[in-house]
Tab-separated table of C-alpha atoms in Angstrom:
chain	number	residue	atom	x	y	z
B	17	MET	CA	6.041	-70.376	-42.651
B	18	MET	CA	4.542	-67.094	-43.750
B	19	ASN	CA	0.827	-67.172	-42.909
B	20	MET	CA	-1.617	-64.396	-43.678
B	21	THR	CA	-3.230	-62.646	-40.744
B	22	GLY	CA	-6.867	-61.576	-40.945
B	23	LYS	CA	-5.782	-57.947	-41.148
B	24	LYS	CA	-3.482	-58.566	-44.076
B	25	MET	CA	-6.110	-60.675	-45.812
B	26	ALA	CA	-8.551	-57.788	-45.548
B	27	MET	CA	-6.046	-55.608	-47.325
B	28	MET	CA	-5.548	-58.195	-50.042
B	29	MET	CA	-9.133	-59.270	-50.803
B	30	TYR	CA	-10.240	-58.903	-54.423
B	31	PRO	CA	-11.956	-55.496	-54.582
B	32	SER	CA	-15.494	-54.961	-55.782
B	33	SER	CA	-16.141	-52.681	-58.755
B	34	ASN	CA	-17.171	-49.773	-56.530
B	35	GLN	CA	-14.505	-50.227	-53.853
B	36	SER	CA	-11.841	-47.553	-53.491
B	37	LEU	CA	-8.362	-48.890	-54.187
B	38	GLN	CA	-6.883	-45.892	-52.387
B	39	ALA	CA	-8.585	-46.923	-49.150
B	40	LEU	CA	-7.620	-50.558	-49.671
B	41	GLY	CA	-4.020	-49.720	-50.466
B	42	ARG	CA	-3.784	-47.093	-47.720
B	43	TYR	CA	-1.993	-44.463	-49.773
B	44	SER	CA	-2.578	-40.722	-49.623
B	45	ASP	CA	-3.332	-38.420	-52.534
B	46	THR	CA	0.286	-37.252	-52.506
B	47	GLU	CA	1.606	-40.817	-52.701
B	48	LYS	CA	-0.923	-41.639	-55.403
B	49	TYR	CA	0.175	-38.759	-57.644
B	50	LEU	CA	3.853	-39.491	-57.018
B	51	TRP	CA	3.446	-43.127	-58.124
B	52	MET	CA	1.378	-42.054	-61.112
B	53	LEU	CA	4.156	-39.655	-62.121
B	54	TRP	CA	6.800	-42.325	-61.558
B	55	LEU	CA	4.979	-44.914	-63.678
B	56	ILE	CA	4.381	-42.418	-66.493
B	57	VAL	CA	8.047	-41.345	-66.502
B	58	VAL	CA	9.452	-44.899	-66.556
B	59	LEU	CA	6.821	-45.990	-69.094
B	60	VAL	CA	7.628	-43.218	-71.591
B	61	THR	CA	11.388	-43.352	-70.996
B	62	SER	CA	11.530	-47.135	-71.292
B	63	LEU	CA	9.442	-47.306	-74.452
B	64	VAL	CA	11.315	-44.531	-76.254
B	65	GLY	CA	14.747	-45.650	-75.021
B	66	ASN	CA	14.390	-49.369	-75.691
B	67	LEU	CA	12.717	-48.860	-79.073
B	68	THR	CA	15.669	-46.645	-80.003
B	69	VAL	CA	18.040	-49.386	-78.863
B	70	LEU	CA	16.203	-51.996	-80.943
B	71	VAL	CA	16.049	-49.881	-84.087
B	72	GLY	CA	19.638	-48.737	-83.674
B	73	SER	CA	21.068	-52.212	-83.090
B	74	LEU	CA	18.987	-54.173	-85.613
B	75	LYS	CA	18.651	-51.695	-88.477
B	76	TYR	CA	21.639	-49.359	-88.200
B	77	ASN	CA	24.202	-51.530	-86.372
B	78	ALA	CA	24.546	-48.713	-83.847
B	79	ILE	CA	25.758	-50.952	-81.002
B	80	GLN	CA	29.139	-52.169	-82.215
B	81	LEU	CA	30.236	-54.533	-79.470
B	82	ASP	CA	30.941	-58.248	-79.641
B	83	LYS	CA	28.117	-60.184	-81.270
B	84	VAL	CA	26.956	-62.067	-78.185
B	85	THR	CA	26.709	-58.911	-76.065
B	86	THR	CA	24.928	-56.992	-78.833
B	87	THR	CA	22.438	-59.825	-79.359
B	88	LEU	CA	21.673	-60.108	-75.635
B	89	ILE	CA	21.235	-56.332	-75.441
B	90	SER	CA	18.561	-56.581	-78.152
B	91	HIS	CA	16.748	-59.335	-76.273
B	92	THR	CA	16.968	-57.302	-73.062
B	93	ALA	CA	15.353	-54.352	-74.845
B	94	VAL	CA	12.462	-56.587	-75.980
B	95	SER	CA	12.010	-57.905	-72.437
B	96	ASP	CA	12.086	-54.387	-70.955
B	97	ILE	CA	9.506	-53.094	-73.448
B	98	ALA	CA	7.132	-55.956	-72.677
B	99	LEU	CA	7.717	-55.627	-68.915
B	100	ILE	CA	7.042	-51.894	-68.793
B	101	LEU	CA	3.780	-52.381	-70.716
B	102	THR	CA	2.474	-54.498	-67.817
B	103	THR	CA	2.504	-51.355	-65.650
B	104	ILE	CA	-0.324	-49.802	-67.674
B	105	PRO	CA	-3.122	-51.638	-65.763
B	106	SER	CA	-1.612	-50.476	-62.447
B	107	LEU	CA	-1.367	-46.924	-63.777
B	108	VAL	CA	-5.019	-47.046	-64.883
B	109	SER	CA	-6.037	-48.388	-61.467
B	110	LEU	CA	-4.151	-45.594	-59.699
B	111	THR	CA	-5.685	-42.959	-61.963
B	112	THR	CA	-9.288	-44.149	-61.679
B	113	ASP	CA	-9.046	-45.431	-58.071
B	114	SER	CA	-10.851	-48.604	-59.149
B	115	LEU	CA	-10.277	-51.923	-60.856
B	116	LEU	CA	-11.804	-51.512	-64.329
B	117	TYR	CA	-10.916	-55.013	-65.554
B	118	GLY	CA	-11.949	-58.458	-64.374
B	119	LYS	CA	-10.183	-60.908	-62.132
B	120	GLU	CA	-9.047	-63.080	-65.062
B	121	PHE	CA	-7.351	-60.169	-66.848
B	122	CYS	CA	-5.819	-58.935	-63.597
B	123	SER	CA	-4.425	-62.397	-62.858
B	124	GLY	CA	-3.175	-62.833	-66.435
B	125	VAL	CA	-1.234	-59.568	-66.370
B	126	SER	CA	0.415	-60.600	-63.113
B	127	TRP	CA	1.570	-63.932	-64.580
B	128	VAL	CA	2.951	-62.182	-67.672
B	129	ASN	CA	4.692	-59.661	-65.425
B	130	GLY	CA	6.221	-62.509	-63.406
B	131	PHE	CA	7.517	-64.187	-66.559
B	132	LEU	CA	9.085	-60.933	-67.825
B	133	VAL	CA	10.684	-60.098	-64.464
B	134	ARG	CA	12.339	-63.505	-64.506
B	135	SER	CA	13.508	-63.109	-68.103
B	136	SER	CA	14.902	-59.657	-67.272
B	137	CYS	CA	16.917	-61.015	-64.336
B	138	LEU	CA	18.202	-63.975	-66.312
B	139	LEU	CA	19.164	-61.851	-69.337
B	140	VAL	CA	21.266	-59.513	-67.182
B	141	ALA	CA	22.917	-62.555	-65.590
B	142	ALA	CA	23.552	-64.013	-69.065
B	143	LEU	CA	25.103	-60.718	-70.207
B	144	ASN	CA	27.520	-60.653	-67.290
B	145	VAL	CA	28.430	-64.329	-67.292
B	146	SER	CA	28.916	-64.465	-71.084
B	147	LYS	CA	31.186	-61.416	-71.018
B	148	LEU	CA	33.188	-62.902	-68.154
B	149	ALA	CA	33.444	-66.211	-70.029
B	150	SER	CA	34.695	-64.437	-73.165
B	151	LEU	CA	37.493	-62.868	-71.127
B	152	LEU	CA	38.404	-66.122	-69.411
B	153	LYS	CA	38.352	-68.025	-72.720
B	154	PRO	CA	39.399	-65.479	-75.348
B	155	PHE	CA	40.354	-67.969	-78.052
B	156	GLN	CA	37.125	-69.966	-77.797
B	157	SER	CA	35.023	-66.794	-77.753
B	158	ILE	CA	36.456	-65.676	-81.122
B	159	VAL	CA	34.047	-68.018	-82.906
B	160	TRP	CA	31.012	-66.878	-80.891
B	161	SER	CA	28.460	-65.346	-83.249
B	162	THR	CA	24.995	-63.806	-83.310
B	163	THR	CA	23.637	-67.353	-83.411
B	164	THR	CA	25.469	-68.056	-80.142
B	165	GLY	CA	23.839	-65.007	-78.557
B	166	ASN	CA	20.401	-66.058	-79.813
B	167	LYS	CA	20.895	-69.559	-78.409
B	168	ILE	CA	21.822	-68.111	-75.012
B	169	ALA	CA	18.817	-65.783	-75.119
B	170	GLY	CA	16.567	-68.663	-76.201
B	171	GLY	CA	17.751	-70.646	-73.202
B	172	VAL	CA	16.978	-67.665	-70.978
B	173	TRP	CA	13.430	-67.258	-72.316
B	174	LEU	CA	12.825	-71.006	-71.961
B	175	THR	CA	14.149	-71.037	-68.388
B	176	ALA	CA	11.951	-68.068	-67.448
B	177	GLY	CA	8.950	-69.889	-68.913
B	178	LEU	CA	9.745	-73.073	-66.999
B	179	LEU	CA	10.156	-71.167	-63.727
B	180	ILE	CA	6.874	-69.272	-64.034
B	181	GLY	CA	5.237	-72.529	-65.165
B	182	PHE	CA	6.549	-74.207	-62.009
B	183	LYS	CA	4.980	-71.412	-59.950
B	184	ALA	CA	1.702	-71.735	-61.865
B	185	ILE	CA	1.579	-75.485	-61.176
B	186	THR	CA	2.233	-74.808	-57.502
B	187	ALA	CA	-0.592	-72.243	-57.496
B	188	ARG	CA	-3.156	-74.499	-59.182
B	189	ASN	CA	-6.528	-74.547	-57.439
B	190	SER	CA	-5.468	-71.509	-55.398
B	191	LYS	CA	-7.795	-68.554	-55.022
B	192	VAL	CA	-6.888	-65.254	-56.637
B	193	ILE	CA	-6.451	-62.318	-54.253
B	194	PHE	CA	-5.706	-58.653	-54.885
B	195	ALA	CA	-2.346	-57.386	-53.617
B	196	ALA	CA	-2.978	-53.798	-52.596
B	197	PRO	CA	0.722	-52.798	-52.390
B	198	THR	CA	1.339	-53.608	-56.064
B	199	LEU	CA	-2.240	-53.256	-57.385
B	200	ARG	CA	-2.011	-56.745	-58.889
B	201	CYS	CA	-3.816	-60.058	-58.537
B	202	LEU	CA	-1.882	-62.955	-57.049
B	203	PRO	CA	-2.616	-66.564	-56.118
B	204	LYS	CA	-3.206	-67.230	-52.433
B	205	PHE	CA	-0.761	-69.769	-51.007
B	206	SER	CA	-2.166	-71.341	-47.875
B	207	THR	CA	-0.316	-74.625	-47.306
B	208	ASN	CA	3.216	-75.138	-46.056
B	209	GLU	CA	4.012	-77.271	-49.097
B	210	GLN	CA	3.059	-74.416	-51.418
B	211	TRP	CA	5.213	-71.952	-49.508
B	212	ILE	CA	8.186	-74.319	-49.640
B	213	MET	CA	7.844	-74.697	-53.410
B	214	ILE	CA	7.401	-70.947	-53.926
B	215	ASN	CA	10.459	-70.201	-51.795
B	216	ILE	CA	12.487	-72.622	-53.917
B	217	GLU	CA	11.220	-70.964	-57.100
B	218	SER	CA	12.030	-67.498	-55.729
B	219	PHE	CA	15.569	-68.611	-54.975
B	220	LEU	CA	16.066	-70.073	-58.456
B	221	SER	CA	14.417	-67.243	-60.423
B	222	LYS	CA	15.495	-64.199	-58.430
B	223	LEU	CA	18.237	-64.733	-55.868
B	224	LEU	CA	20.432	-67.116	-57.866
B	225	PRO	CA	20.582	-64.856	-60.979
B	226	ALA	CA	21.143	-61.813	-58.768
B	227	GLY	CA	24.030	-63.589	-57.065
B	228	ALA	CA	25.512	-64.487	-60.452
B	229	VAL	CA	25.252	-60.838	-61.511
B	230	ILE	CA	26.996	-59.568	-58.384
B	231	ILE	CA	29.823	-62.135	-58.444
B	232	SER	CA	30.488	-61.783	-62.180
B	233	THR	CA	30.415	-57.983	-61.931
B	234	VAL	CA	33.016	-57.989	-59.175
B	235	LEU	CA	35.235	-60.275	-61.266
B	236	LEU	CA	34.743	-58.075	-64.348
B	237	ILE	CA	35.743	-54.966	-62.397
B	238	ILE	CA	38.884	-56.724	-61.125
B	239	MET	CA	39.810	-57.916	-64.620
B	240	LEU	CA	39.148	-54.487	-66.114
B	241	TYR	CA	41.353	-52.823	-63.505
B	242	ARG	CA	44.191	-55.296	-64.022
B	243	ARG	CA	44.110	-54.952	-67.793
B	244	TYR	CA	43.919	-51.181	-67.685
B	245	HIS	CA	46.798	-51.022	-65.222
B	246	LYS	CA	48.853	-53.416	-67.358
B	247	TYR	CA	48.305	-51.764	-70.734
B	248	SER	CA	48.425	-48.178	-69.519
B	249	GLN	CA	52.150	-48.605	-68.940
B	250	ILE	CA	52.935	-49.336	-72.597
B	251	GLU	CA	51.866	-47.777	-75.848
B	252	GLN	CA	48.928	-49.472	-77.487
B	253	SER	CA	47.363	-48.970	-80.888
B	254	SER	CA	43.653	-48.421	-81.356
B	255	THR	CA	43.406	-52.020	-82.607
B	256	ASP	CA	44.801	-53.331	-79.331
B	257	ALA	CA	42.403	-51.129	-77.400
B	258	ARG	CA	39.479	-52.534	-79.355
B	259	SER	CA	40.722	-56.070	-78.760
B	260	LEU	CA	40.351	-55.500	-75.031
B	261	ASN	CA	36.682	-54.726	-75.634
B	262	VAL	CA	36.690	-52.195	-72.832
B	263	GLN	CA	33.439	-50.624	-73.985
B	264	ALA	CA	31.589	-53.923	-73.715
B	265	ILE	CA	33.006	-54.652	-70.258
B	266	VAL	CA	32.135	-51.187	-68.954
B	267	THR	CA	28.649	-51.412	-70.472
B	268	VAL	CA	27.947	-54.769	-68.849
B	269	ILE	CA	29.232	-53.508	-65.492
B	270	PHE	CA	26.931	-50.480	-65.568
B	271	ILE	CA	23.974	-52.645	-66.635
B	272	ALA	CA	24.657	-54.816	-63.588
B	273	ILE	CA	24.896	-51.778	-61.291
B	274	ALA	CA	21.537	-50.489	-62.564
B	275	PHE	CA	20.073	-53.953	-62.030
B	276	VAL	CA	21.314	-54.162	-58.433
B	277	ILE	CA	19.987	-50.685	-57.626
B	278	SER	CA	16.587	-51.502	-59.152
B	279	TYR	CA	16.069	-55.036	-57.855
B	280	GLY	CA	18.273	-54.954	-54.757
B	281	PRO	CA	15.742	-53.557	-52.255
B	282	LEU	CA	12.981	-55.990	-53.284
B	283	TYR	CA	15.310	-58.980	-53.311
B	284	SER	CA	16.729	-57.977	-49.932
B	285	MET	CA	13.204	-58.086	-48.530
B	286	ILE	CA	12.717	-61.542	-50.080
B	287	VAL	CA	15.944	-62.757	-48.456
B	288	TYR	CA	14.844	-61.332	-45.109
B	289	LYS	CA	11.464	-63.071	-45.304
B	290	LEU	CA	13.006	-66.363	-46.385
B	291	ALA	CA	15.577	-66.191	-43.592
B	292	SER	CA	13.179	-65.117	-40.835
B	293	GLY	CA	10.169	-67.143	-41.961
B	294	THR	CA	7.899	-64.197	-41.203
B	295	GLY	CA	6.110	-61.633	-43.234
B	296	SER	CA	2.709	-61.103	-41.726
B	297	LYS	CA	3.695	-58.735	-38.940
B	298	SER	CA	3.336	-54.993	-39.367
B	299	ALA	CA	1.592	-55.556	-42.696
B	300	ALA	CA	0.281	-52.002	-42.857
B	301	LYS	CA	3.759	-50.548	-42.299
B	302	GLN	CA	5.310	-52.911	-44.826
B	303	MET	CA	2.729	-52.026	-47.473
B	304	HIS	CA	4.308	-48.671	-48.367
B	305	ILE	CA	7.801	-50.172	-48.405
B	306	LEU	CA	6.717	-53.133	-50.533
B	307	ARG	CA	4.973	-50.829	-53.013
B	308	ALA	CA	8.099	-48.683	-53.336
B	309	PHE	CA	10.368	-51.713	-53.802
B	310	ASN	CA	8.087	-53.241	-56.455
B	311	TYR	CA	7.815	-50.011	-58.441
B	312	MET	CA	11.561	-49.364	-58.186
B	313	VAL	CA	12.137	-52.480	-60.317
B	314	TYR	CA	11.021	-50.545	-63.410
B	315	LEU	CA	13.969	-48.202	-63.069
B	316	ASN	CA	15.994	-50.992	-64.661
B	317	CYS	CA	13.871	-50.758	-67.837
B	318	ALA	CA	14.528	-47.030	-68.175
B	319	CYS	CA	18.281	-47.009	-67.463
B	320	ASN	CA	19.773	-49.060	-70.278
B	321	PHE	CA	19.310	-46.458	-73.027
B	322	PHE	CA	21.303	-43.916	-71.014
B	323	ILE	CA	23.955	-46.517	-70.167
B	324	TYR	CA	24.515	-47.380	-73.831
B	325	THR	CA	24.628	-43.701	-74.764
B	326	ALA	CA	27.327	-43.090	-72.158
B	327	THR	CA	29.461	-46.222	-72.657
B	328	VAL	CA	29.076	-47.337	-76.291
B	329	ARG	CA	30.757	-44.891	-78.652
B	330	SER	CA	28.919	-46.048	-81.777
B	331	PHE	CA	25.517	-45.778	-80.091
B	332	ASN	CA	26.380	-42.338	-78.728
B	333	ILE	CA	27.171	-41.164	-82.268
B	334	PHE	CA	23.889	-42.677	-83.497
B	335	VAL	CA	21.868	-40.890	-80.806
B	336	MET	CA	23.640	-37.566	-81.268
B	337	LYS	CA	23.046	-37.680	-85.014
B	338	GLY	CA	19.395	-38.447	-84.381
B	339	ILE	CA	19.108	-35.449	-82.054
B	340	LYS	CA	21.012	-33.055	-84.300
B	341	LYS	CA	19.289	-34.028	-87.552
B	342	PRO	CA	15.918	-32.376	-86.812
B	343	TYR	CA	17.714	-29.319	-85.430
B	344	LEU	CA	19.900	-29.004	-88.540
B	345	SER	CA	16.899	-29.551	-90.796
B	346	TYR	CA	15.037	-26.814	-88.952
B	347	ASN	CA	17.983	-24.438	-89.238
B	348	SER	CA	18.435	-25.130	-92.961
B	349	SER	CA	14.729	-24.613	-93.628
B	350	THR	CA	14.781	-21.385	-91.603
B	351	LYS	CA	17.794	-20.074	-93.500
B	352	SER	CA	16.255	-20.957	-96.885
B	353	SER	CA	13.061	-19.144	-95.935
B	354	GLU	CA	15.093	-16.097	-94.900
B	355	ILE	CA	16.854	-16.148	-98.287
B	356	ASN	CA	13.520	-16.379	-100.045
B	357	MET	CA	12.232	-13.431	-98.030
B	358	ASP	CA	15.324	-11.383	-98.896
B	359	THR	CA	14.833	-11.987	-102.596
B	360	LEU	CA	11.280	-10.702	-102.511
């Protein structure tokens, strides 16, 4: 099993108030400023993008896809907003080079982050599987409603809570240590029984949903290709095109691709550690890689707004109108002021 070496433990001890996190985390000034920039960019982009998605879908009906997909997209936006907010303590720690908050707050943020990462993975899996199911069972899916989507999302949130609760029970009575690569506090697992339980939880909460996303995405791509090839040979009305729900399929596929790009490196490392049963060797070298893989996860929070803008026609119109409205208002006010000046 994966046991901590003394060297790795030294890098993961809970820091004192006057201890430099930069020295503990072994990152240079250049790396520090790059990660600060990255966190700021994904934080601002995710907040603005996902808030726009929420307002557009709930208030203006800007995402006009099937009701289950639209509902799950709204829940995904909520999860992404909450998840990206958990990066603020890490950003503050990077900026100040110290841990300004206590161990309890640090540990609490990490548990919340773990819950939201699990909900994010499960929501993407639910999006893909539900869309695949609607294609495999088109007649049954006709009656699926917003309530159906909310029930699926409710099951996802409950499952994420149960999984993180299972991890919390496993970690009871464990000491809290500071993980320098991610600038977070984590429970220290020291017994083989704990590692076995945590490996099981990692498989259920991370690898199993990721596998469902990959398999369902491949099947969706195959079905999309077959339908496009079939219907491209005959004339179809716009109603028939809408019945195929191509926009929803393409949207879900791109969401899955963004998910795999964001979570793939980290999950590949988890698979490697589970398969090899190691993880303590070359800890210093792995620290930079682990930090990069953990921070890359937040790319998934920032991507969805751009995906919807590119693949959902109604949302694209909503965004373009929102961008053009201030510009047109400015132009009209400028022209009216010019007319007023001419009359003087």
